[in-house]
Amino acid sequence: MFDVKKVREDFPILGRSVRGVPLVYLDSGATSQKPFQVLDAERHYYENSNAAVHRGAHALAEEATDAYESARETLANFVGAETSEIVFTKNATEGINLVAYAFSNATDKARHGLEVDPRFVVGPGDSIVVSEMEHHANLIPWQELCAKTGATLRWFGVSDEGRLILEPGVIDSSTKFVSVVHQSNLLGTINPVKEIMDMAHAVGALGMVDVCQSVPHMPVDVRELGADFATWSGHKMLGPTGIGILWGRNDLLNAMPPFLTGGSMIEMVNMDHSTYAPAPQRFEAGVPMVAQAVGLARACDYLTDLGMHNVFEHERELTAYTLAELAKVDGVRVIGPTDNSERGSAVSFVVEGIHPHDVGHMMDAQGVAVRVGHHCCWPTCKRFDVPATTRITTYIYNDKADIDQAIAGIKDAQAFFGTSSKVSA
Amino acid sequence: MSEDLYQEIILDHYKNPRGKSVFMTSLGESHQVNPTCGDEVTVHVGSGPDGTIQVSYECQGCSISQASASVMSELINGKTPEEAAPIQAAFIELMQSKGKLEPDEEVLEDGIAFAGVSKYPARIKCALISWMALADAQIRAQLTPAPNNSGTD
Ligand SMILES: Cc1ncc(COP(=O)(O)O)c(C=O)c1O
């Protein structure tokens, strides 16, 4: 196990105060903080090797290209992928859209008689399957795809305990694509994605896993997911904003029409038609985010040094503590699994009689940063009949004292709004 | 720390909301949601004696949004559109003031308690949502000030 105190020293921001009190950051599910090693790596790149990659033959261009491509290799190693299967995107949202647009672009081209891979053509009578605990990023692109093509959107429901209900028949012979979240950012649930991907493959459908909340927090080997695609964002795993990853099986990536088009993604260009580079370049139009790739690779190294098993165990322990402490507070109801198995560190809750905005505000007054709202999972909130929740998410730099501070904030809110007889310490 | 946000007046309106369901014939309705937090408010506008505005509302949201809706109904109910307009403008101006405006109690009455809210960007929308719904419902009900009285020409 690692020393949290030492880890904290790497994060300059954790030393600051907010609203006159020391910051307690419990919103890493939204975005993580960045260690100085990542910031230094970006700065070092800009100060020493900055140039446009894959263009020009000068020394800096070579160094920049090398930095960018080695970052890709680091990312691939981090999740057990081949380097050519790693596409750099802006974030997970773009990764999901890239795949959804492969379907809609292929479907469009097929309508005009162009030759496309039939696995990406959808239409009336076909279905796309998601779940009721998806982030909007893994819902809206599929709603749009269905609206454009006439396909039907279906989903697995969620139980009162916050687990997926894998009813038979949701995935059937009409299903062309299945996309589900690995770890819910609202409920914390870790889903049996291998089982779901196997169900998809059994009917000849392709499948994707949204690994935004799992890759930063536990060891993930993309091969073991059993999926065809997986996507996540760099900013939730100590990396910079503006960079994400789409992992896809090589044969599929190369069979997909491009998403964004322009420079850098071509093979040959004529005035009336062009051919495209193989993946991953095919999906990286324009000058890419090189410094961010370098920073993200450094974040991978940082996490690898800590050990992803250790990261998971550290958060498991903190989650157990969070759940136990919340259970002791009258009027607090956890939305999501309350047992600490097959669950990650996102813990959502509601406080009876106090709106999450007010809970969050009272916690903020104590320096505790938590997220309030629907967490981009509005349908999931509706499923649990709550307009919003307050959510604690932890990471490598949090400890039990942070949780104690959060609990004190909740009790303060209860005392302030007069919903509890207990007075806060 | 929280006291500049949660003034006594705000807590009072939150715990004892006024004018929630006024019995009237609705001429215009507006449903507004705050997409960042899922809060919802519906405002109905009807016409009272002498062309005055009648307001009723339903609000599901935090203390700030509920208290603001209550204050809004108290301030606007029974006013003519011409009388209401400067109050509405003053409240919106206060919310955009980043805490730097001394509100006029003559105009805003209990509404002055929201001065502190304007220092918290995340909460301004909460305080404004019912006022936005009111303005929209007024347009639908055609209960806006007559053009020559609006002071904009
Ligand atoms: C489960 C999940 N999916 C998708 C996303 C979208 O990530 P981004 O906004 O970085 O594209 C998030 C981020 O909140 C998430 O938690």
Coordinates of C-alpha atoms and ligand atoms in Angstrom, one line a residue:
Chain A
M1 CA 0.0 0.0 0.0
F2 CA 1.1 3.6 -0.6
D3 CA 1.5 6.5 1.8
V4 CA -1.4 8.9 1.3
K5 CA 0.5 11.7 3.0
K6 CA 3.3 11.4 0.6
V7 CA 1.0 11.2 -2.4
R8 CA -0.7 14.4 -1.3
E9 CA 2.6 16.2 -1.4
D10 CA 2.6 15.7 -5.2
F11 CA -0.7 17.6 -5.6
P12 CA 0.0 21.4 -5.1
I13 CA -3.8 22.2 -5.2
L14 CA -4.5 20.1 -2.1
G15 CA -2.5 22.5 -0.1
R16 CA -4.8 25.4 -0.7
S17 CA -7.7 26.8 1.3
V18 CA -11.2 27.5 0.0
R19 CA -13.6 29.8 1.8
G20 CA -11.1 30.3 4.5
V21 CA -10.7 26.6 5.4
P22 CA -8.4 23.8 4.0
L23 CA -9.7 22.2 0.9
V24 CA -11.1 18.6 1.1
Y25 CA -11.5 17.4 -2.5
L26 CA -14.1 14.7 -2.8
D27 CA -15.1 15.2 -6.5
S28 CA -12.6 13.2 -8.3
G29 CA -15.4 11.4 -10.2
A30 CA -16.0 14.6 -12.0
T31 CA -12.3 15.3 -12.5
S32 CA -9.2 14.3 -10.6
Q33 CA -6.5 16.7 -9.4
K34 CA -3.1 16.6 -11.1
P35 CA 0.3 15.8 -9.6
F36 CA 3.2 18.1 -10.4
Q37 CA 4.9 15.2 -12.3
V38 CA 2.1 15.4 -14.9
L39 CA 2.3 19.2 -15.0
D40 CA 6.1 19.1 -15.3
A41 CA 5.9 16.5 -18.1
E42 CA 3.7 18.9 -20.1
R43 CA 5.9 21.9 -19.4
H44 CA 9.0 19.9 -20.3
Y45 CA 7.5 19.0 -23.6
Y46 CA 6.6 22.6 -24.5
E47 CA 9.9 23.9 -23.4
N48 CA 12.0 21.3 -25.3
S49 CA 10.2 19.5 -28.1
N50 CA 7.1 21.4 -29.1
A51 CA 6.3 21.0 -32.8
A52 CA 3.4 19.7 -35.0
V53 CA 3.5 15.9 -35.1
H54 CA 3.4 13.8 -38.2
R55 CA 4.4 16.8 -40.3
G56 CA 7.7 18.2 -41.3
A57 CA 11.1 16.5 -41.2
H58 CA 12.9 18.8 -38.7
A59 CA 14.4 17.6 -35.5
L60 CA 11.7 19.1 -33.3
A61 CA 9.0 17.5 -35.4
E62 CA 10.6 14.2 -35.0
E63 CA 10.9 14.6 -31.2
A64 CA 7.3 15.7 -30.9
T65 CA 6.1 12.8 -33.0
D66 CA 8.2 10.5 -30.9
A67 CA 6.8 11.9 -27.7
Y68 CA 3.2 11.6 -29.0
E69 CA 3.6 8.0 -30.2
S70 CA 5.4 6.9 -27.1
A71 CA 2.5 8.3 -25.1
R72 CA 0.2 6.1 -27.2
E73 CA 2.4 3.1 -26.3
T74 CA 2.3 3.9 -22.6
L75 CA -1.5 4.1 -22.7
A76 CA -1.7 0.8 -24.6
N77 CA 0.4 -0.9 -22.0
F78 CA -1.6 0.5 -19.2
V79 CA -4.7 -1.3 -20.4
G80 CA -3.2 -4.3 -22.1
A81 CA -4.0 -3.1 -25.7
E82 CA -2.0 -3.0 -28.9
T83 CA -0.6 0.5 -29.7
S84 CA -2.4 0.7 -33.0
E85 CA -5.7 0.2 -31.1
I86 CA -5.4 3.4 -29.1
V87 CA -7.1 6.4 -30.6
F88 CA -6.6 9.8 -29.0
T89 CA -9.8 11.8 -28.7
K90 CA -10.8 14.9 -26.8
N91 CA -12.5 12.9 -24.1
A92 CA -14.8 9.9 -23.6
T93 CA -17.7 11.8 -25.0
E94 CA -15.9 12.1 -28.3
G95 CA -14.9 8.5 -28.1
I96 CA -18.6 7.4 -27.9
N97 CA -19.7 9.8 -30.6
L98 CA -16.9 8.5 -32.8
V99 CA -18.4 5.0 -32.6
A100 CA -22.0 6.2 -32.9
Y101 CA -21.1 8.3 -36.0
A102 CA -19.4 5.3 -37.5
F103 CA -22.8 3.7 -37.5
S104 CA -24.7 6.7 -38.8
N105 CA -22.1 7.5 -41.4
A106 CA -21.9 3.9 -42.7
T107 CA -25.7 3.8 -42.8
D108 CA -25.8 7.1 -44.8
K109 CA -23.2 5.8 -47.2
A110 CA -25.1 2.5 -47.6
R111 CA -28.2 4.4 -48.5
H112 CA -26.3 6.0 -51.4
G113 CA -25.1 2.6 -52.6
L114 CA -21.5 3.0 -51.3
E115 CA -19.7 0.0 -50.1
V116 CA -19.5 -0.2 -46.3
D117 CA -19.0 -2.8 -43.6
P118 CA -22.6 -4.2 -42.9
R119 CA -21.8 -4.5 -39.2
F120 CA -22.1 -0.7 -39.0
V121 CA -25.4 -0.3 -40.9
V122 CA -28.5 0.0 -38.8
G123 CA -32.1 0.8 -39.6
P124 CA -35.7 0.2 -38.7
G125 CA -36.1 -3.2 -37.0
D126 CA -32.6 -3.0 -35.5
S127 CA -31.9 -2.2 -31.9
I128 CA -29.2 -0.5 -29.9
V129 CA -29.0 -1.5 -26.2
V130 CA -27.8 0.6 -23.2
S131 CA -28.7 0.7 -19.6
E132 CA -30.7 2.9 -17.2
M133 CA -27.5 3.9 -15.4
E134 CA -25.6 5.5 -18.3
H135 CA -24.0 8.8 -18.2
H136 CA -25.7 11.1 -20.8
A137 CA -22.5 10.7 -22.8
N138 CA -23.4 7.1 -23.4
L139 CA -27.1 7.7 -24.0
I140 CA -27.7 10.8 -26.2
P141 CA -25.4 9.7 -29.0
W142 CA -27.4 6.4 -29.2
Q143 CA -30.7 8.3 -29.0
E144 CA -29.5 10.4 -31.9
L145 CA -28.3 7.4 -33.9
C146 CA -31.8 5.8 -33.5
A147 CA -33.5 9.0 -34.5
K148 CA -31.4 9.3 -37.7
T149 CA -31.7 5.6 -38.7
G150 CA -35.0 4.4 -37.4
A151 CA -33.4 1.9 -35.1
T152 CA -34.9 1.3 -31.6
L153 CA -33.2 2.1 -28.4
R154 CA -33.6 -0.4 -25.6
W155 CA -32.1 -0.6 -22.1
F156 CA -31.5 -2.8 -19.1
G157 CA -33.3 -1.5 -16.0
V158 CA -31.8 -0.9 -12.6
S159 CA -32.9 -2.6 -9.4
D160 CA -33.6 -0.8 -6.1
E161 CA -30.2 -1.9 -4.9
G162 CA -28.6 -0.1 -7.9
R163 CA -27.7 -3.2 -9.9
L164 CA -28.4 -3.9 -13.5
I165 CA -31.4 -6.2 -14.2
L166 CA -30.1 -8.4 -17.0
E167 CA -33.5 -9.5 -18.3
P168 CA -33.4 -11.9 -21.2
G169 CA -34.8 -10.5 -24.4
V170 CA -33.4 -7.0 -24.1
I171 CA -30.6 -8.1 -26.3
D172 CA -31.9 -10.3 -29.1
S173 CA -31.3 -11.0 -32.8
S174 CA -32.3 -7.4 -33.7
T175 CA -29.5 -6.0 -31.6
K176 CA -26.6 -4.4 -33.5
F177 CA -24.8 -2.7 -30.7
V178 CA -24.6 -2.8 -26.9
S179 CA -23.0 0.0 -24.9
V180 CA -22.8 -0.1 -21.1
V181 CA -20.9 1.6 -18.3
H182 CA -18.3 -0.4 -16.4
Q183 CA -18.6 1.6 -13.2
S184 CA -21.6 3.9 -12.7
N185 CA -20.5 7.5 -11.9
L186 CA -23.7 8.0 -10.0
L187 CA -24.4 4.7 -8.2
G188 CA -20.8 3.3 -7.9
T189 CA -22.0 0.0 -9.2
I190 CA -19.5 -2.2 -11.1
N191 CA -21.4 -4.0 -13.8
P192 CA -20.7 -7.6 -15.1
V193 CA -19.6 -6.2 -18.5
K194 CA -18.0 -9.4 -19.7
E195 CA -21.3 -11.2 -19.3
I196 CA -23.1 -8.4 -21.2
M197 CA -20.6 -8.3 -24.0
D198 CA -20.9 -12.1 -24.3
M199 CA -24.6 -11.7 -24.7
A200 CA -24.1 -9.1 -27.4
H201 CA -21.6 -11.3 -29.3
A202 CA -23.9 -14.3 -29.0
V203 CA -26.4 -12.5 -31.2
G204 CA -23.8 -11.1 -33.6
A205 CA -23.8 -7.6 -32.2
L206 CA -20.8 -5.5 -31.3
G207 CA -20.3 -4.0 -27.9
M208 CA -18.6 -1.1 -26.1
V209 CA -17.8 -0.4 -22.4
D210 CA -17.7 3.1 -20.9
V211 CA -14.6 2.7 -18.7
C212 CA -14.4 6.3 -17.6
Q213 CA -14.8 5.5 -13.9
S214 CA -13.0 2.2 -13.9
V215 CA -9.7 2.7 -15.6
P216 CA -8.7 5.5 -13.2
H217 CA -9.6 3.4 -10.1
M218 CA -8.9 -0.3 -10.7
P219 CA -6.7 -2.5 -12.9
V220 CA -8.5 -2.8 -16.3
D221 CA -7.3 -5.1 -19.1
V222 CA -9.3 -4.2 -22.2
R223 CA -9.1 -7.8 -23.4
E224 CA -10.8 -9.1 -20.3
L225 CA -13.8 -6.8 -20.8
G226 CA -14.8 -9.0 -23.7
A227 CA -15.7 -5.8 -25.6
D228 CA -15.0 -4.4 -29.1
F229 CA -14.6 -0.8 -27.9
A230 CA -13.8 1.0 -24.7
T231 CA -13.5 4.6 -24.0
W232 CA -12.4 6.9 -21.2
S233 CA -11.1 10.4 -20.4
G234 CA -7.6 11.4 -19.3
H235 CA -8.7 14.1 -16.8
K236 CA -10.3 11.6 -14.4
M237 CA -7.0 9.7 -14.0
L238 CA -4.6 12.5 -13.0
G239 CA -4.1 13.5 -16.6
P240 CA -4.8 16.8 -18.4
T241 CA -8.2 17.9 -19.7
G242 CA -8.7 17.8 -23.5
I243 CA -7.5 14.2 -24.0
G244 CA -9.3 10.9 -23.9
I245 CA -8.9 7.4 -25.4
L246 CA -10.9 5.2 -27.6
W247 CA -9.7 1.6 -27.6
G248 CA -11.1 -0.5 -30.4
R249 CA -10.3 -3.8 -32.0
N250 CA -8.1 -3.2 -35.0
D251 CA -10.1 -5.0 -37.6
L252 CA -13.2 -2.9 -36.6
L253 CA -11.4 0.5 -36.4
N254 CA -10.1 -0.1 -39.9
A255 CA -13.6 -1.1 -41.2
M256 CA -15.2 2.1 -39.8
P257 CA -15.8 5.3 -41.8
P258 CA -14.0 8.3 -40.3
F259 CA -15.6 10.7 -37.8
L260 CA -13.8 14.0 -38.1
T261 CA -12.1 14.5 -41.4
G262 CA -9.3 16.7 -42.7
G263 CA -5.5 16.8 -42.4
S264 CA -3.4 14.0 -40.9
M265 CA -6.1 11.3 -41.3
I266 CA -5.6 10.7 -45.0
E267 CA -3.7 8.3 -47.2
M268 CA -4.2 9.9 -50.6
V269 CA -6.1 13.0 -51.6
N270 CA -7.5 14.0 -55.0
M271 CA -9.9 16.9 -55.8
D272 CA -12.9 14.6 -56.0
H273 CA -12.1 11.8 -53.5
S274 CA -9.6 10.6 -51.0
T275 CA -8.6 7.5 -49.1
Y276 CA -7.8 7.3 -45.4
A277 CA -5.0 6.2 -43.3
P278 CA -5.3 3.1 -41.2
A279 CA -6.3 3.4 -37.5
P280 CA -5.5 5.1 -35.3
Q281 CA -4.5 8.0 -37.6
R282 CA -7.8 7.7 -39.5
F283 CA -9.5 9.0 -36.4
E284 CA -7.1 11.8 -35.5
A285 CA -7.8 14.6 -37.9
G286 CA -5.9 17.8 -37.4
V287 CA -3.0 18.7 -35.2
P288 CA -3.6 16.5 -32.1
M289 CA -3.1 17.3 -28.4
V290 CA 0.5 16.3 -28.0
A291 CA 1.3 17.9 -24.7
Q292 CA -1.8 16.4 -23.2
A293 CA -0.8 13.0 -24.5
V294 CA 2.6 13.4 -22.8
G295 CA 1.0 14.5 -19.6
L296 CA -1.5 11.6 -19.6
A297 CA 1.3 9.1 -20.3
R298 CA 3.1 10.5 -17.2
A299 CA -0.1 10.0 -15.2
C300 CA -0.2 6.4 -16.3
D301 CA 3.4 6.0 -15.0
Y302 CA 2.4 7.6 -11.8
L303 CA -0.5 5.2 -11.3
T304 CA 1.6 2.3 -12.3
D305 CA 4.2 3.2 -9.7
L306 CA 1.5 3.2 -7.0
G307 CA 0.1 0.0 -8.4
M308 CA -3.5 -0.1 -9.7
H309 CA -4.3 -3.0 -7.3
N310 CA -3.2 -0.8 -4.5
V311 CA -5.3 2.1 -5.8
F312 CA -8.3 -0.1 -5.9
E313 CA -7.7 -1.5 -2.4
H314 CA -7.1 2.0 -1.0
E315 CA -10.4 3.2 -2.4
R316 CA -12.2 0.0 -1.3
E317 CA -11.3 0.7 2.2
L318 CA -12.3 4.3 2.0
T319 CA -15.6 3.3 0.4
A320 CA -16.3 0.9 3.2
Y321 CA -15.6 3.6 5.7
T322 CA -17.8 6.1 3.8
L323 CA -20.7 3.7 3.6
A324 CA -20.4 2.8 7.3
E325 CA -20.2 6.5 8.4
L326 CA -23.1 7.5 6.3
A327 CA -25.2 4.7 7.7
K328 CA -24.7 6.2 11.2
V329 CA -26.3 9.5 10.2
D330 CA -30.1 9.6 10.6
G331 CA -32.0 10.7 7.5
V332 CA -29.3 9.8 5.0
R333 CA -30.1 7.4 2.2
V334 CA -27.5 6.0 -0.1
I335 CA -28.6 5.8 -3.8
G336 CA -26.7 2.8 -5.1
P337 CA -25.3 -0.4 -3.6
T338 CA -24.7 -0.3 0.2
D339 CA -22.7 -3.4 0.3
N340 CA -19.1 -2.9 -0.7
S341 CA -18.8 -5.7 -3.3
E342 CA -18.8 -5.1 -7.0
R343 CA -18.8 -1.4 -6.3
G344 CA -16.4 1.5 -6.8
S345 CA -15.9 4.6 -4.8
A346 CA -18.7 6.9 -6.1
V347 CA -21.2 7.2 -3.2
S348 CA -24.4 9.1 -3.9
F349 CA -26.8 9.9 -1.2
V350 CA -29.8 12.1 -0.3
V351 CA -30.4 13.8 3.0
E352 CA -34.1 13.7 4.1
G353 CA -35.7 17.2 4.0
I354 CA -32.7 19.0 2.5
H355 CA -32.1 19.5 -1.2
P356 CA -28.7 18.3 -2.5
H357 CA -27.8 21.9 -3.5
D358 CA -28.2 23.0 0.1
V359 CA -26.3 19.9 1.4
G360 CA -23.5 20.7 -1.1
H361 CA -23.4 24.3 -0.1
M362 CA -23.1 23.5 3.6
M363 CA -20.3 21.1 2.9
D364 CA -18.6 23.6 0.7
A365 CA -18.7 26.1 3.6
Q366 CA -16.5 23.5 5.4
G367 CA -14.1 23.3 2.5
V368 CA -15.5 20.0 1.3
A369 CA -15.9 19.8 -2.5
V370 CA -18.6 17.3 -3.5
R371 CA -20.8 17.2 -6.5
V372 CA -24.5 17.8 -6.4
G373 CA -27.0 17.4 -9.1
H374 CA -28.0 14.7 -11.5
H375 CA -24.4 13.9 -12.4
C376 CA -25.3 13.7 -16.1
C377 CA -27.4 10.6 -15.2
W378 CA -30.8 12.3 -15.2
P379 CA -32.8 9.1 -16.1
T380 CA -31.0 7.2 -13.3
C381 CA -32.1 9.9 -10.8
K382 CA -35.7 9.6 -12.1
R383 CA -35.4 5.8 -11.6
F384 CA -34.8 6.5 -7.9
D385 CA -37.3 9.2 -7.8
V386 CA -34.9 11.9 -6.7
P387 CA -34.3 15.2 -8.5
A388 CA -30.6 15.1 -7.7
T389 CA -28.1 13.6 -5.2
T390 CA -25.0 14.6 -3.3
R391 CA -22.0 12.5 -4.3
I392 CA -18.7 11.7 -2.6
T393 CA -16.0 10.4 -4.9
T394 CA -12.5 9.6 -3.6
Y395 CA -9.1 9.0 -5.1
I396 CA -5.5 8.2 -4.2
Y397 CA -5.1 11.4 -2.2
N398 CA -8.1 11.0 0.1
D399 CA -8.1 9.6 3.5
K400 CA -10.6 8.9 6.3
A401 CA -10.2 12.4 7.8
D402 CA -11.6 13.7 4.5
I403 CA -14.7 11.5 4.9
D404 CA -15.0 12.7 8.6
Q405 CA -15.0 16.3 7.3
A406 CA -17.7 15.4 4.8
I407 CA -19.9 13.8 7.4
A408 CA -19.5 16.8 9.7
G409 CA -20.7 19.0 6.8
I410 CA -23.8 16.8 6.4
K411 CA -24.6 17.1 10.1
D412 CA -24.1 20.8 9.9
A413 CA -26.6 21.0 7.1
Q414 CA -29.1 19.0 9.2
A415 CA -28.6 21.2 12.2
F416 CA -28.9 24.4 10.1
F417 CA -32.1 23.3 8.4
G418 CA -33.5 21.9 11.6
T419 CA -34.0 18.4 10.2
S420 CA -32.0 16.6 12.9
S421 CA -32.0 17.0 16.7
K422 CA -28.3 16.2 16.7
V423 CA -26.0 19.2 16.9
S424 CA -22.8 19.0 14.9
A425 CA -19.5 18.7 16.6
Chain B
M1 CA -20.0 31.6 6.3
S2 CA -23.3 30.3 5.1
E3 CA -25.2 33.1 6.7
D4 CA -24.7 35.5 3.9
L5 CA -26.4 33.0 1.6
Y6 CA -29.1 31.6 4.0
Q7 CA -30.6 34.8 5.4
E8 CA -33.4 34.4 8.0
I9 CA -35.9 35.8 5.4
I10 CA -34.8 33.1 2.9
L11 CA -35.2 30.3 5.4
D12 CA -38.5 31.6 6.5
H13 CA -39.9 31.7 2.9
Y14 CA -38.4 28.3 2.3
K15 CA -40.1 26.8 5.4
N16 CA -43.4 28.7 5.0
P17 CA -43.8 29.3 1.2
R18 CA -46.4 32.0 0.3
G19 CA -48.8 32.0 -2.6
K20 CA -48.0 28.6 -3.8
S21 CA -51.5 27.8 -5.2
V22 CA -53.6 30.8 -5.8
F23 CA -57.1 29.9 -7.1
M24 CA -57.4 31.4 -10.5
T25 CA -57.8 30.7 -14.2
S26 CA -54.4 30.3 -15.8
L27 CA -53.9 32.3 -18.9
G28 CA -50.2 31.4 -19.3
E29 CA -48.0 28.7 -18.0
S30 CA -44.2 28.3 -18.0
H31 CA -42.2 25.3 -17.0
Q32 CA -38.6 25.9 -16.4
V33 CA -35.9 23.4 -15.5
N34 CA -32.3 24.0 -14.3
P35 CA -30.5 21.4 -16.5
T36 CA -27.4 21.4 -14.2
C37 CA -29.3 20.2 -11.2
G38 CA -32.7 19.0 -12.4
D39 CA -34.7 21.6 -10.4
E40 CA -38.1 22.4 -11.8
V41 CA -40.6 25.2 -11.5
T42 CA -44.0 25.9 -13.1
V43 CA -45.5 29.3 -12.9
H44 CA -49.1 30.1 -13.8
V45 CA -50.2 33.7 -14.6
G46 CA -53.8 34.8 -14.6
S47 CA -55.6 38.1 -14.7
G48 CA -57.0 39.7 -11.6
P49 CA -59.1 42.9 -11.0
D50 CA -58.0 46.0 -13.1
G51 CA -55.6 44.0 -15.2
T52 CA -53.4 43.0 -12.3
I53 CA -51.3 39.9 -12.4
Q54 CA -52.2 36.7 -10.5
V55 CA -49.3 34.3 -9.9
S56 CA -49.3 30.7 -8.7
Y57 CA -46.4 28.3 -8.8
E58 CA -45.1 24.8 -8.1
C59 CA -41.4 24.4 -7.4
Q60 CA -39.2 21.4 -6.8
G61 CA -35.7 22.5 -5.8
C62 CA -33.3 23.8 -3.2
S63 CA -34.1 26.3 -0.5
I64 CA -32.9 29.2 -2.6
S65 CA -35.2 28.4 -5.6
Q66 CA -38.2 27.7 -3.4
A67 CA -37.7 30.8 -1.3
S68 CA -37.2 32.9 -4.4
A69 CA -40.4 31.6 -5.9
S70 CA -42.3 32.5 -2.7
V71 CA -40.8 36.0 -2.6
M72 CA -41.6 36.4 -6.3
S73 CA -45.3 35.5 -5.9
E74 CA -45.6 37.8 -2.8
L75 CA -44.1 40.7 -4.7
I76 CA -45.9 40.3 -8.0
N77 CA -49.3 39.1 -7.1
G78 CA -51.9 41.8 -7.5
K79 CA -49.5 44.2 -9.3
T80 CA -50.2 45.5 -12.8
P81 CA -47.6 44.5 -15.4
E82 CA -46.4 48.1 -15.3
E83 CA -45.9 48.0 -11.6
A84 CA -44.3 44.5 -11.7
A85 CA -41.7 45.4 -14.4
P86 CA -39.4 47.5 -12.3
I87 CA -39.5 44.9 -9.5
Q88 CA -38.6 42.2 -11.9
A89 CA -35.8 44.2 -13.4
A90 CA -34.4 45.1 -10.0
F91 CA -34.3 41.5 -8.9
I92 CA -32.5 40.4 -12.0
E93 CA -30.1 43.2 -11.7
L94 CA -29.4 42.2 -8.1
M95 CA -28.7 38.6 -9.1
Q96 CA -26.2 39.8 -11.7
S97 CA -24.4 42.1 -9.3
K98 CA -21.8 39.6 -7.9
G99 CA -22.7 40.9 -4.4
K100 CA -21.7 44.5 -5.2
L101 CA -25.2 46.1 -5.3
E102 CA -27.0 47.6 -2.3
P103 CA -30.6 46.5 -3.0
D104 CA -33.5 48.9 -2.6
E105 CA -35.8 47.6 0.1
E106 CA -38.6 49.9 -1.1
V107 CA -38.7 48.0 -4.4
L108 CA -37.6 44.5 -3.5
E109 CA -38.9 44.1 0.1
D110 CA -38.0 40.5 1.2
G111 CA -36.2 40.1 -2.1
I112 CA -33.2 42.0 -0.7
A113 CA -32.3 38.9 1.3
F114 CA -31.0 37.4 -2.0
A115 CA -28.2 39.9 -2.3
G116 CA -25.7 37.4 -0.9
V117 CA -26.8 34.7 -3.4
S118 CA -25.4 36.8 -6.2
K119 CA -21.9 36.0 -4.8
Y120 CA -22.3 32.3 -5.6
P121 CA -22.4 31.7 -9.3
A122 CA -23.7 28.2 -8.9
R123 CA -26.8 29.4 -7.0
I124 CA -27.8 32.5 -9.1
K125 CA -29.8 30.3 -11.5
C126 CA -31.6 28.8 -8.5
A127 CA -32.7 32.3 -7.4
L128 CA -33.7 33.3 -10.9
I129 CA -35.5 30.3 -12.2
S130 CA -39.0 31.2 -11.0
W131 CA -38.5 34.8 -12.2
M132 CA -37.6 33.5 -15.6
A133 CA -40.7 31.3 -15.6
L134 CA -42.8 34.3 -14.5
A135 CA -41.6 36.5 -17.4
D136 CA -42.2 33.7 -19.9
A137 CA -45.7 32.9 -18.5
Q138 CA -46.5 36.7 -18.7
I139 CA -45.7 36.7 -22.4
R140 CA -47.9 33.6 -22.9
A141 CA -50.7 35.3 -20.9
Q142 CA -50.2 38.6 -22.7
L143 CA -49.8 40.3 -19.4
T144 CA -46.7 42.3 -20.2
P145 CA -46.5 46.1 -19.9
A146 CA -48.0 48.1 -22.7
P147 CA -45.2 49.1 -25.1
N148 CA -45.6 52.9 -24.4
N149 CA -45.2 52.2 -20.7
S150 CA -42.3 49.9 -20.8
G151 CA -39.7 52.7 -20.7
T152 CA -37.6 51.2 -23.4
D153 CA -38.6 53.5 -26.2
Ligands
LIG1 C1 -19.3 7.1 -16.6 C2 -19.0 8.3 -17.4 N1 -19.1 8.3 -18.7 C3 -18.8 9.3 -19.5 C4 -18.3 10.5 -18.9 C5 -18.0 11.7 -19.8 O1 -16.7 12.0 -19.7 P1 -16.2 13.4 -20.4 O2 -17.1 14.5 -20.0 O3 -14.8 13.5 -19.9 O4 -16.2 13.1 -21.9 C6 -18.2 10.6 -17.6 C7 -17.7 11.8 -16.9 O5 -18.3 12.4 -16.1 C8 -18.5 9.5 -16.8 O6 -18.4 9.5 -15.4

